[in-house]
mmCIF file of C-alpha atoms and ligand atoms in Angstrom:
data_model
loop_
_atom_site.group_PDB
_atom_site.id
_atom_site.type_symbol
_atom_site.label_atom_id
_atom_site.label_comp_id
_atom_site.label_asym_id
_atom_site.label_seq_id
_atom_site.Cartn_x
_atom_site.Cartn_y
_atom_site.Cartn_z
ATOM 1 C CA MET D 1274 56.004 70.935 10.833
ATOM 2 C CA ASN D 1275 52.434 70.263 9.769
ATOM 3 C CA SER D 1276 51.134 66.812 8.956
ATOM 4 C CA ARG D 1277 51.432 67.406 5.196
ATOM 5 C CA SER D 1278 55.172 67.837 5.453
ATOM 6 C CA ARG D 1279 55.775 64.782 7.658
ATOM 7 C CA ILE D 1280 54.367 61.267 7.263
ATOM 8 C CA THR D 1281 55.071 58.567 9.813
ATOM 9 C CA LEU D 1282 54.449 54.975 8.792
ATOM 10 C CA PRO D 1283 55.311 51.475 10.009
ATOM 11 C CA ARG D 1284 58.568 50.329 8.353
ATOM 12 C CA PRO D 1285 57.498 49.213 4.887
ATOM 13 C CA LEU D 1286 57.722 45.763 3.321
ATOM 14 C CA ASP D 1287 59.159 45.402 -0.185
ATOM 15 C CA ALA D 1288 57.245 42.479 -1.695
ATOM 16 C CA HIS D 1289 59.587 42.067 -4.710
ATOM 17 C CA LEU D 1290 63.329 42.671 -4.531
ATOM 18 C CA HIS D 1291 66.475 41.550 -6.382
ATOM 19 C CA LEU D 1292 69.645 41.702 -4.270
ATOM 20 C CA ARG D 1293 72.040 39.622 -6.443
ATOM 21 C CA ASP D 1294 74.839 37.807 -4.588
ATOM 22 C CA GLY D 1295 78.472 37.906 -3.494
ATOM 23 C CA GLN D 1296 80.134 41.305 -3.489
ATOM 24 C CA ALA D 1297 76.955 42.979 -4.824
ATOM 25 C CA LEU D 1298 75.260 42.399 -1.468
ATOM 26 C CA ALA D 1299 77.434 45.099 0.146
ATOM 27 C CA THR D 1300 75.623 47.726 -1.961
ATOM 28 C CA THR D 1301 72.182 46.220 -2.417
ATOM 29 C CA VAL D 1302 71.420 45.002 1.108
ATOM 30 C CA ALA D 1303 72.489 48.287 2.720
ATOM 31 C CA ALA D 1304 70.310 50.249 0.280
ATOM 32 C CA SER D 1305 67.192 48.166 0.993
ATOM 33 C CA ALA D 1306 67.782 47.876 4.762
ATOM 34 C CA ARG D 1307 67.833 51.676 5.001
ATOM 35 C CA GLN D 1308 64.358 51.722 3.486
ATOM 36 C CA PHE D 1309 62.585 48.490 4.386
ATOM 37 C CA GLY D 1310 62.233 46.266 7.447
ATOM 38 C CA ARG D 1311 61.451 43.195 5.343
ATOM 39 C CA ALA D 1312 61.586 42.200 1.691
ATOM 40 C CA VAL D 1313 60.515 39.253 -0.461
ATOM 41 C CA ILE D 1314 63.756 38.192 -2.156
ATOM 42 C CA MET D 1315 63.716 37.066 -5.785
ATOM 43 C CA PRO D 1316 65.473 33.763 -6.571
ATOM 44 C CA ASN D 1317 66.821 34.552 -10.062
ATOM 45 C CA LEU D 1318 70.471 34.010 -9.230
ATOM 46 C CA VAL D 1319 72.786 31.989 -11.461
ATOM 47 C CA PRO D 1320 72.341 29.115 -10.777
ATOM 48 C CA ALA D 1321 68.682 29.646 -9.855
ATOM 49 C CA LEU D 1322 67.563 29.028 -6.265
ATOM 50 C CA THR D 1323 65.510 25.890 -6.805
ATOM 51 C CA ARG D 1324 66.073 24.174 -3.463
ATOM 52 C CA CYS D 1325 65.200 25.273 0.082
ATOM 53 C CA GLN D 1326 68.752 24.685 1.265
ATOM 54 C CA ASP D 1327 70.089 27.070 -1.408
ATOM 55 C CA ALA D 1328 67.528 29.752 -0.533
ATOM 56 C CA LEU D 1329 68.401 29.454 3.167
ATOM 57 C CA ALA D 1330 72.157 29.677 2.508
ATOM 58 C CA TYR D 1331 71.470 32.794 0.400
ATOM 59 C CA ARG D 1332 69.416 34.196 3.297
ATOM 60 C CA ASP D 1333 72.461 33.826 5.572
ATOM 61 C CA ARG D 1334 74.649 35.687 3.060
ATOM 62 C CA ILE D 1335 72.071 38.500 2.907
ATOM 63 C CA LEU D 1336 71.872 38.737 6.708
ATOM 64 C CA ALA D 1337 75.678 38.889 6.929
ATOM 65 C CA ALA D 1338 75.559 41.989 4.688
ATOM 66 C CA VAL D 1339 73.018 43.931 6.810
ATOM 67 C CA PRO D 1340 74.761 47.007 8.291
ATOM 68 C CA PRO D 1341 75.086 46.584 12.084
ATOM 69 C CA ASP D 1342 72.890 49.583 12.918
ATOM 70 C CA LEU D 1343 69.908 48.348 10.850
ATOM 71 C CA SER D 1344 67.485 45.461 11.003
ATOM 72 C CA PHE D 1345 66.300 43.700 7.849
ATOM 73 C CA THR D 1346 64.456 40.407 7.401
ATOM 74 C CA PRO D 1347 64.692 38.630 4.025
ATOM 75 C CA LEU D 1348 61.576 36.611 3.123
ATOM 76 C CA MET D 1349 62.894 33.919 0.800
ATOM 77 C CA THR D 1350 61.391 32.405 -2.352
ATOM 78 C CA LEU D 1351 62.140 29.386 -4.550
ATOM 79 C CA TYR D 1352 62.578 29.447 -8.340
ATOM 80 C CA LEU D 1353 60.036 27.203 -10.057
ATOM 81 C CA THR D 1354 61.475 24.845 -12.668
ATOM 82 C CA GLU D 1355 59.940 22.023 -14.649
ATOM 83 C CA GLY D 1356 62.121 19.627 -12.676
ATOM 84 C CA MET D 1357 60.899 20.731 -9.251
ATOM 85 C CA ARG D 1358 59.465 17.968 -7.069
ATOM 86 C CA ARG D 1359 56.455 18.125 -4.786
ATOM 87 C CA GLU D 1360 58.724 17.211 -1.856
ATOM 88 C CA GLU D 1361 60.546 20.534 -2.297
ATOM 89 C CA ILE D 1362 57.202 22.316 -1.879
ATOM 90 C CA ASP D 1363 56.533 20.344 1.317
ATOM 91 C CA ARG D 1364 59.951 21.389 2.615
ATOM 92 C CA ALA D 1365 59.317 25.040 1.670
ATOM 93 C CA HIS D 1366 55.997 24.969 3.477
ATOM 94 C CA ASP D 1367 57.667 23.594 6.630
ATOM 95 C CA GLU D 1368 60.429 26.170 6.447
ATOM 96 C CA PRO D 1369 59.400 29.412 8.234
ATOM 97 C CA ASP D 1370 61.840 31.590 6.240
ATOM 98 C CA ILE D 1371 60.456 30.563 2.825
ATOM 99 C CA TYR D 1372 57.315 32.404 1.781
ATOM 100 C CA ALA D 1373 56.587 31.732 -1.865
ATOM 101 C CA VAL D 1374 57.620 30.193 -5.192
ATOM 102 C CA LYS D 1375 58.383 32.331 -8.252
ATOM 103 C CA LEU D 1376 57.249 31.523 -11.785
ATOM 104 C CA TYR D 1377 59.388 32.936 -14.580
ATOM 105 C CA PRO D 1378 58.218 31.994 -18.058
ATOM 106 C CA ALA D 1379 61.502 30.786 -19.652
ATOM 107 C CA GLY D 1380 63.173 33.636 -21.501
ATOM 108 C CA ALA D 1381 60.845 36.374 -20.170
ATOM 109 C CA THR D 1382 63.486 38.379 -18.308
ATOM 110 C CA THR D 1383 66.938 38.506 -16.669
ATOM 111 C CA HIS D 1384 68.097 35.033 -15.543
ATOM 112 C CA SER D 1385 64.854 33.312 -16.512
ATOM 113 C CA ASP D 1386 66.360 30.582 -18.728
ATOM 114 C CA ALA D 1387 65.749 27.953 -16.055
ATOM 115 C CA GLY D 1388 62.063 28.985 -15.929
ATOM 116 C CA VAL D 1389 58.916 27.260 -17.117
ATOM 117 C CA ARG D 1390 58.188 26.484 -20.790
ATOM 118 C CA HIS D 1391 55.005 24.465 -20.358
ATOM 119 C CA LEU D 1392 52.748 25.123 -17.398
ATOM 120 C CA ASP D 1393 51.374 21.563 -17.669
ATOM 121 C CA ARG D 1394 54.735 20.251 -16.488
ATOM 122 C CA VAL D 1395 54.498 22.126 -13.167
ATOM 123 C CA MET D 1396 50.815 21.440 -12.440
ATOM 124 C CA PRO D 1397 51.514 18.756 -9.790
ATOM 125 C CA VAL D 1398 53.758 21.227 -7.959
ATOM 126 C CA LEU D 1399 51.170 24.026 -8.246
ATOM 127 C CA GLU D 1400 48.469 21.684 -6.944
ATOM 128 C CA ARG D 1401 50.592 20.915 -3.912
ATOM 129 C CA MET D 1402 51.188 24.655 -3.345
ATOM 130 C CA ALA D 1403 47.437 25.258 -3.489
ATOM 131 C CA GLU D 1404 46.854 22.478 -0.916
ATOM 132 C CA LEU D 1405 49.449 23.963 1.435
ATOM 133 C CA GLY D 1406 48.605 27.643 0.868
ATOM 134 C CA LEU D 1407 52.081 28.505 -0.471
ATOM 135 C CA PRO D 1408 51.756 31.521 -2.821
ATOM 136 C CA LEU D 1409 52.907 31.579 -6.444
ATOM 137 C CA LEU D 1410 54.553 34.836 -7.537
ATOM 138 C CA ILE D 1411 54.180 35.351 -11.273
ATOM 139 C CA HIS D 1412 56.228 37.261 -13.825
ATOM 140 C CA GLY D 1413 53.207 37.767 -16.059
ATOM 141 C CA GLU D 1414 54.502 38.052 -19.607
ATOM 142 C CA VAL D 1415 54.304 35.658 -22.542
ATOM 143 C CA THR D 1416 57.531 34.968 -24.393
ATOM 144 C CA ASP D 1417 55.989 34.200 -27.802
ATOM 145 C CA PRO D 1418 58.193 36.078 -30.304
ATOM 146 C CA ASP D 1419 55.076 36.917 -32.337
ATOM 147 C CA ILE D 1420 53.649 38.978 -29.492
ATOM 148 C CA ASP D 1421 54.697 42.607 -29.347
ATOM 149 C CA ILE D 1422 56.690 43.435 -26.209
ATOM 150 C CA PHE D 1423 54.101 46.041 -25.159
ATOM 151 C CA ASP D 1424 51.295 43.431 -25.297
ATOM 152 C CA ARG D 1425 53.022 40.608 -23.462
ATOM 153 C CA GLU D 1426 51.382 41.199 -20.082
ATOM 154 C CA ALA D 1427 47.821 41.534 -21.402
ATOM 155 C CA VAL D 1428 48.266 38.408 -23.567
ATOM 156 C CA PHE D 1429 49.676 36.487 -20.568
ATOM 157 C CA ILE D 1430 46.468 37.187 -18.645
ATOM 158 C CA GLU D 1431 44.341 35.822 -21.488
ATOM 159 C CA ARG D 1432 46.466 32.840 -22.463
ATOM 160 C CA VAL D 1433 47.985 31.697 -19.183
ATOM 161 C CA LEU D 1434 46.451 33.282 -16.096
ATOM 162 C CA ILE D 1435 42.750 32.880 -16.882
ATOM 163 C CA PRO D 1436 43.148 29.153 -17.723
ATOM 164 C CA LEU D 1437 45.376 28.613 -14.647
ATOM 165 C CA ARG D 1438 42.823 30.268 -12.331
ATOM 166 C CA ARG D 1439 40.115 28.068 -13.835
ATOM 167 C CA ARG D 1440 42.128 24.934 -13.192
ATOM 168 C CA LEU D 1441 43.351 25.877 -9.734
ATOM 169 C CA PRO D 1442 41.203 28.654 -8.264
ATOM 170 C CA GLU D 1443 42.450 28.100 -4.721
ATOM 171 C CA LEU D 1444 46.131 28.742 -5.558
ATOM 172 C CA ALA D 1445 47.301 31.985 -3.864
ATOM 173 C CA ILE D 1446 48.871 34.271 -6.465
ATOM 174 C CA VAL D 1447 50.728 37.567 -6.634
ATOM 175 C CA LEU D 1448 50.870 38.987 -10.139
ATOM 176 C CA GLU D 1449 54.176 40.827 -9.910
ATOM 177 C CA HIS D 1450 55.037 44.318 -11.118
ATOM 178 C CA ILE D 1451 51.849 44.920 -13.082
ATOM 179 C CA THR D 1452 52.077 47.534 -15.827
ATOM 180 C CA THR D 1453 48.726 47.683 -17.630
ATOM 181 C CA ALA D 1454 45.114 48.761 -17.171
ATOM 182 C CA GLU D 1455 44.174 45.206 -18.216
ATOM 183 C CA ALA D 1456 46.093 43.759 -15.266
ATOM 184 C CA VAL D 1457 44.501 46.225 -12.839
ATOM 185 C CA ALA D 1458 41.012 45.275 -14.060
ATOM 186 C CA TYR D 1459 41.832 41.580 -13.898
ATOM 187 C CA VAL D 1460 43.101 41.800 -10.298
ATOM 188 C CA GLN D 1461 40.049 43.806 -9.246
ATOM 189 C CA ALA D 1462 37.769 41.086 -10.624
ATOM 190 C CA GLN D 1463 39.426 38.272 -8.629
ATOM 191 C CA SER D 1464 38.278 36.827 -5.334
ATOM 192 C CA GLY D 1465 40.299 34.836 -2.817
ATOM 193 C CA ARG D 1466 43.994 35.203 -2.083
ATOM 194 C CA PHE D 1467 45.022 37.092 -5.212
ATOM 195 C CA ALA D 1468 47.070 40.300 -5.264
ATOM 196 C CA ALA D 1469 49.474 42.380 -7.337
ATOM 197 C CA THR D 1470 52.628 44.367 -6.681
ATOM 198 C CA LEU D 1471 53.374 47.774 -8.174
ATOM 199 C CA THR D 1472 56.785 49.349 -8.714
ATOM 200 C CA ALA D 1473 57.646 53.012 -8.158
ATOM 201 C CA HIS D 1474 58.994 53.359 -11.703
ATOM 202 C CA HIS D 1475 55.742 52.171 -13.289
ATOM 203 C CA LEU D 1476 53.760 54.596 -11.083
ATOM 204 C CA LEU D 1477 55.991 57.525 -12.063
ATOM 205 C CA HIS D 1478 56.869 56.945 -15.713
ATOM 206 C CA ASP D 1479 55.508 55.997 -19.083
ATOM 207 C CA ARG D 1480 57.353 54.881 -22.205
ATOM 208 C CA ASN D 1481 57.820 58.447 -23.457
ATOM 209 C CA ASP D 1482 60.167 59.058 -20.527
ATOM 210 C CA MET D 1483 62.321 56.207 -21.806
ATOM 211 C CA LEU D 1484 62.214 56.958 -25.541
ATOM 212 C CA VAL D 1485 61.467 60.610 -26.376
ATOM 213 C CA GLY D 1486 64.475 62.876 -26.937
ATOM 214 C CA GLY D 1487 66.963 60.021 -26.597
ATOM 215 C CA MET D 1488 66.933 56.425 -25.401
ATOM 216 C CA ARG D 1489 67.396 56.226 -21.634
ATOM 217 C CA PRO D 1490 68.555 52.782 -20.579
ATOM 218 C CA HIS D 1491 68.047 53.458 -16.868
ATOM 219 C CA PHE D 1492 64.282 53.444 -17.581
ATOM 220 C CA PHE D 1493 64.480 50.077 -19.319
ATOM 221 C CA CYS D 1494 62.969 47.281 -17.252
ATOM 222 C CA LEU D 1495 60.691 44.300 -17.726
ATOM 223 C CA PRO D 1496 57.792 44.412 -18.029
ATOM 224 C CA ILE D 1497 58.596 47.462 -20.163
ATOM 225 C CA LEU D 1498 57.075 50.892 -19.385
ATOM 226 C CA LYS D 1499 53.744 51.337 -21.141
ATOM 227 C CA ARG D 1500 51.574 54.244 -22.364
ATOM 228 C CA ARG D 1501 50.508 57.070 -20.066
ATOM 229 C CA GLU D 1502 46.913 55.730 -19.708
ATOM 230 C CA HIS D 1503 48.308 52.553 -18.163
ATOM 231 C CA ARG D 1504 50.371 54.518 -15.693
ATOM 232 C CA HIS D 1505 47.236 56.382 -14.622
ATOM 233 C CA ALA D 1506 45.374 53.098 -14.082
ATOM 234 C CA LEU D 1507 48.265 51.785 -11.945
ATOM 235 C CA LEU D 1508 48.385 54.962 -9.869
ATOM 236 C CA ALA D 1509 44.621 54.813 -9.320
ATOM 237 C CA ALA D 1510 44.913 51.181 -8.156
ATOM 238 C CA ALA D 1511 47.873 51.852 -5.846
ATOM 239 C CA THR D 1512 46.126 54.789 -4.186
ATOM 240 C CA SER D 1513 42.649 53.196 -4.074
ATOM 241 C CA GLY D 1514 43.088 51.610 -0.647
ATOM 242 C CA ASP D 1515 42.295 48.178 -2.148
ATOM 243 C CA PRO D 1516 44.420 45.706 -0.109
ATOM 244 C CA ARG D 1517 45.099 43.561 -3.193
ATOM 245 C CA PHE D 1518 47.566 46.176 -4.468
ATOM 246 C CA PHE D 1519 50.815 46.612 -2.572
ATOM 247 C CA LEU D 1520 54.409 47.768 -2.813
ATOM 248 C CA GLY D 1521 57.021 45.668 -4.601
ATOM 249 C CA THR D 1522 59.943 47.708 -5.899
ATOM 250 C CA ASP D 1523 61.382 45.161 -8.352
ATOM 251 C CA SER D 1524 64.621 47.021 -7.621
ATOM 252 C CA ALA D 1525 66.929 45.169 -10.036
ATOM 253 C CA PRO D 1526 70.553 46.304 -9.900
ATOM 254 C CA HIS D 1527 72.805 46.184 -12.953
ATOM 255 C CA ALA D 1528 76.253 47.857 -13.100
ATOM 256 C CA ARG D 1529 76.483 51.183 -14.926
ATOM 257 C CA SER D 1530 78.485 49.474 -17.689
ATOM 258 C CA ALA D 1531 75.723 46.888 -18.199
ATOM 259 C CA LYS D 1532 72.976 49.552 -18.374
ATOM 260 C CA GLU D 1533 74.818 52.092 -20.543
ATOM 261 C CA ASN D 1534 75.518 49.470 -23.149
ATOM 262 C CA ALA D 1535 74.522 48.697 -26.758
ATOM 263 C CA CYS D 1536 72.461 45.836 -25.295
ATOM 264 C CA ALA D 1537 71.294 47.371 -22.013
ATOM 265 C CA CYS D 1538 70.176 45.009 -19.240
ATOM 266 C CA ALA D 1539 66.581 45.294 -18.017
ATOM 267 C CA GLY D 1540 66.057 46.510 -14.460
ATOM 268 C CA CYS D 1541 65.815 49.745 -12.463
ATOM 269 C CA PHE D 1542 67.831 50.083 -9.247
ATOM 270 C CA THR D 1543 65.167 51.904 -7.252
ATOM 271 C CA ALA D 1544 66.092 50.670 -3.756
ATOM 272 C CA PRO D 1545 68.256 53.667 -2.655
ATOM 273 C CA ALA D 1546 65.272 56.056 -2.717
ATOM 274 C CA ALA D 1547 62.338 53.673 -3.048
ATOM 275 C CA LEU D 1548 60.025 55.182 -0.444
ATOM 276 C CA GLU D 1549 60.772 58.715 -1.593
ATOM 277 C CA LEU D 1550 59.857 57.727 -5.169
ATOM 278 C CA TYR D 1551 56.582 56.118 -4.087
ATOM 279 C CA ALA D 1552 55.832 59.232 -1.994
ATOM 280 C CA SER D 1553 56.230 61.428 -5.113
ATOM 281 C CA ALA D 1554 53.812 59.198 -7.008
ATOM 282 C CA PHE D 1555 51.247 59.233 -4.186
ATOM 283 C CA ALA D 1556 51.635 63.016 -3.834
ATOM 284 C CA GLN D 1557 50.783 63.395 -7.545
ATOM 285 C CA ALA D 1558 47.517 61.586 -6.850
ATOM 286 C CA ASN D 1559 46.899 63.585 -3.666
ATOM 287 C CA ALA D 1560 46.874 60.321 -1.770
ATOM 288 C CA LEU D 1561 49.781 60.468 0.679
ATOM 289 C CA ASP D 1562 47.382 59.374 3.431
ATOM 290 C CA ARG D 1563 47.076 55.994 1.624
ATOM 291 C CA LEU D 1564 50.828 55.347 1.388
ATOM 292 C CA ALA D 1565 51.170 53.560 4.753
ATOM 293 C CA ASP D 1566 48.543 50.954 3.851
ATOM 294 C CA PHE D 1567 50.088 50.334 0.436
ATOM 295 C CA ALA D 1568 53.704 50.250 1.641
ATOM 296 C CA SER D 1569 53.481 48.777 5.138
ATOM 297 C CA ARG D 1570 50.192 46.941 5.698
ATOM 298 C CA HIS D 1571 48.708 45.277 2.618
ATOM 299 C CA GLY D 1572 51.768 43.198 1.750
ATOM 300 C CA ALA D 1573 52.265 42.053 5.350
ATOM 301 C CA HIS D 1574 48.599 41.095 5.487
ATOM 302 C CA PHE D 1575 48.846 39.024 2.282
ATOM 303 C CA TYR D 1576 51.782 37.048 3.716
ATOM 304 C CA GLY D 1577 50.062 36.629 7.114
ATOM 305 C CA LEU D 1578 52.703 38.729 8.880
ATOM 306 C CA PRO D 1579 52.217 41.397 11.543
ATOM 307 C CA VAL D 1580 52.682 45.019 10.566
ATOM 308 C CA ASP D 1581 56.238 46.139 11.419
ATOM 309 C CA ALA D 1582 56.460 47.433 14.990
ATOM 310 C CA HIS D 1583 59.113 50.019 14.049
ATOM 311 C CA GLU D 1584 58.361 53.261 12.297
ATOM 312 C CA CYS D 1585 59.956 55.514 9.724
ATOM 313 C CA THR D 1586 59.189 59.070 8.707
ATOM 314 C CA LEU D 1587 59.069 60.784 5.341
ATOM 315 C CA ILE D 1588 59.920 64.465 5.554
ATOM 316 C CA ALA D 1589 59.069 67.017 2.849
ATOM 317 C CA GLU D 1590 62.642 68.168 2.391
ATOM 318 C CA SER D 1591 64.551 68.225 -0.863
ATOM 319 C CA TRP D 1592 67.856 66.391 -1.194
ATOM 320 C CA GLN D 1593 69.992 65.160 -4.041
ATOM 321 C CA LEU D 1594 70.280 61.465 -4.756
ATOM 322 C CA PRO D 1595 73.910 60.542 -5.609
ATOM 323 C CA ASP D 1596 74.723 60.076 -9.338
ATOM 324 C CA GLU D 1597 76.227 56.679 -8.667
ATOM 325 C CA LEU D 1598 77.264 54.268 -5.934
ATOM 326 C CA PRO D 1599 80.106 51.720 -5.733
ATOM 327 C CA TYR D 1600 79.004 48.338 -7.091
ATOM 328 C CA LEU D 1601 81.122 45.225 -7.652
ATOM 329 C CA ASP D 1602 84.363 46.519 -9.194
ATOM 330 C CA GLY D 1603 82.625 49.518 -10.761
ATOM 331 C CA ARG D 1604 79.637 51.780 -10.214
ATOM 332 C CA ILE D 1605 75.855 51.634 -10.313
ATOM 333 C CA VAL D 1606 73.380 54.406 -11.096
ATOM 334 C CA PRO D 1607 70.436 54.573 -8.701
ATOM 335 C CA PHE D 1608 67.100 55.238 -10.405
ATOM 336 C CA HIS D 1609 66.719 59.064 -10.558
ATOM 337 C CA GLY D 1610 70.429 59.337 -9.606
ATOM 338 C CA GLY D 1611 71.662 62.936 -9.514
ATOM 339 C CA GLN D 1612 68.110 64.317 -9.281
ATOM 340 C CA THR D 1613 66.565 66.327 -6.467
ATOM 341 C CA LEU D 1614 63.879 64.424 -4.582
ATOM 342 C CA ALA D 1615 61.025 66.127 -2.724
ATOM 343 C CA TRP D 1616 60.874 63.640 0.168
ATOM 344 C CA ARG D 1617 63.551 62.307 2.484
ATOM 345 C CA LEU D 1618 63.190 59.138 4.567
ATOM 346 C CA GLU D 1619 64.306 58.868 8.169
ATOM 347 C CA THR D 1620 64.277 55.449 9.824
ATOM 348 C CA GLU D 1621 63.989 54.876 13.558
ATOM 349 C CA ARG D 1622 67.173 53.214 14.852
HETATM 350 C C1 LIG S 1221 64.826 41.845 -13.239
HETATM 351 C C2 LIG S 1221 66.297 41.507 -12.982
HETATM 352 O O1 LIG S 1221 67.168 42.231 -13.482
HETATM 353 O O2 LIG S 1221 66.559 40.540 -12.256
HETATM 354 N N1 LIG S 1221 64.732 42.805 -14.306
HETATM 355 C C3 LIG S 1221 63.707 43.672 -14.535
HETATM 356 O O3 LIG S 1221 63.740 44.388 -15.552
HETATM 357 N N2 LIG S 1221 62.706 43.789 -13.691
HETATM 358 C C4 LIG S 1221 64.056 40.602 -13.511
HETATM 359 C C5 LIG S 1221 62.557 40.795 -13.463
HETATM 360 O O4 LIG S 1221 61.979 40.939 -12.403
HETATM 361 O O5 LIG S 1221 61.931 40.793 -14.529
HETATM 362 ZN ZN1 LIG S 1222 61.777 41.378 -10.557
#
């Protein structure tokens, strides 16, 4: 096989992943462990993971669900609330398995009710994080009902992020799952420890894919898919080689019955074929040679971790992704379920 039909890369790191809890872990952890060596685990459980001890107990439940033939390291995060104390930040900093704190504006997305309403109320905690070098991961959307859902990310940058950066320029930040040209330009203009994650679904799709010819709930996620021009800006950033842009799937599982519903839940379950989906996006941009940096190196570098010593290989070979997988007491539809994919991932055992 020539080099174009086979790409070997260090096992990738997923810098933004939802695994849920309990029985769901049997499906979600296996799916991610087949693809990734490590993942930054989102804390939006119910109740939210606001204390180190809760995040570490969750980590043990995740590890117990890793299939015996695979290795997978969860990098834990805490859920920022207005009631969080500076002491919790000190504990998180001392705890080697906790890597970051997540900011959900209250009401912005799934399980964000416990999130932050007024940034002023968490400033002492953010100041402590800046002192200790603990990164803040941001869901960057305003929740103001007067702001159109398609504008919520760009308005967040203007109203929240720019003032926050002015107040606390040394705070390390990852702007999560960016979806707009405005966010790309903003990240490119930053200096210091500031980065952004990009999902496979936002690199591959625009809002027409979700809304033209029928409403497709499996494409519904937050931040919502935007216009085609935004997708092109995201793809250019992901494939630029700039280390501030790296892989974060935002794989967010919801049961088939919750997605195919009059009030569909937001979230795309991309984990089962995540690398293959990113490979299709990079192939579109003729940039497969940049995939290893984006998927396996830049994120590790941001978190001060070594690049994974194990490798995996993407092979240009078509295969069909299953329509659905068992999940809880029902089924779940993987993103692009039932479709033929152009790449297949093989992981070194
Ligand atoms: C996520 C979820 O379901 O937990 N949903 C989503 O659409 N991405 C939450 C989030 O990251 O916004
Ligand atoms: Zn998410």
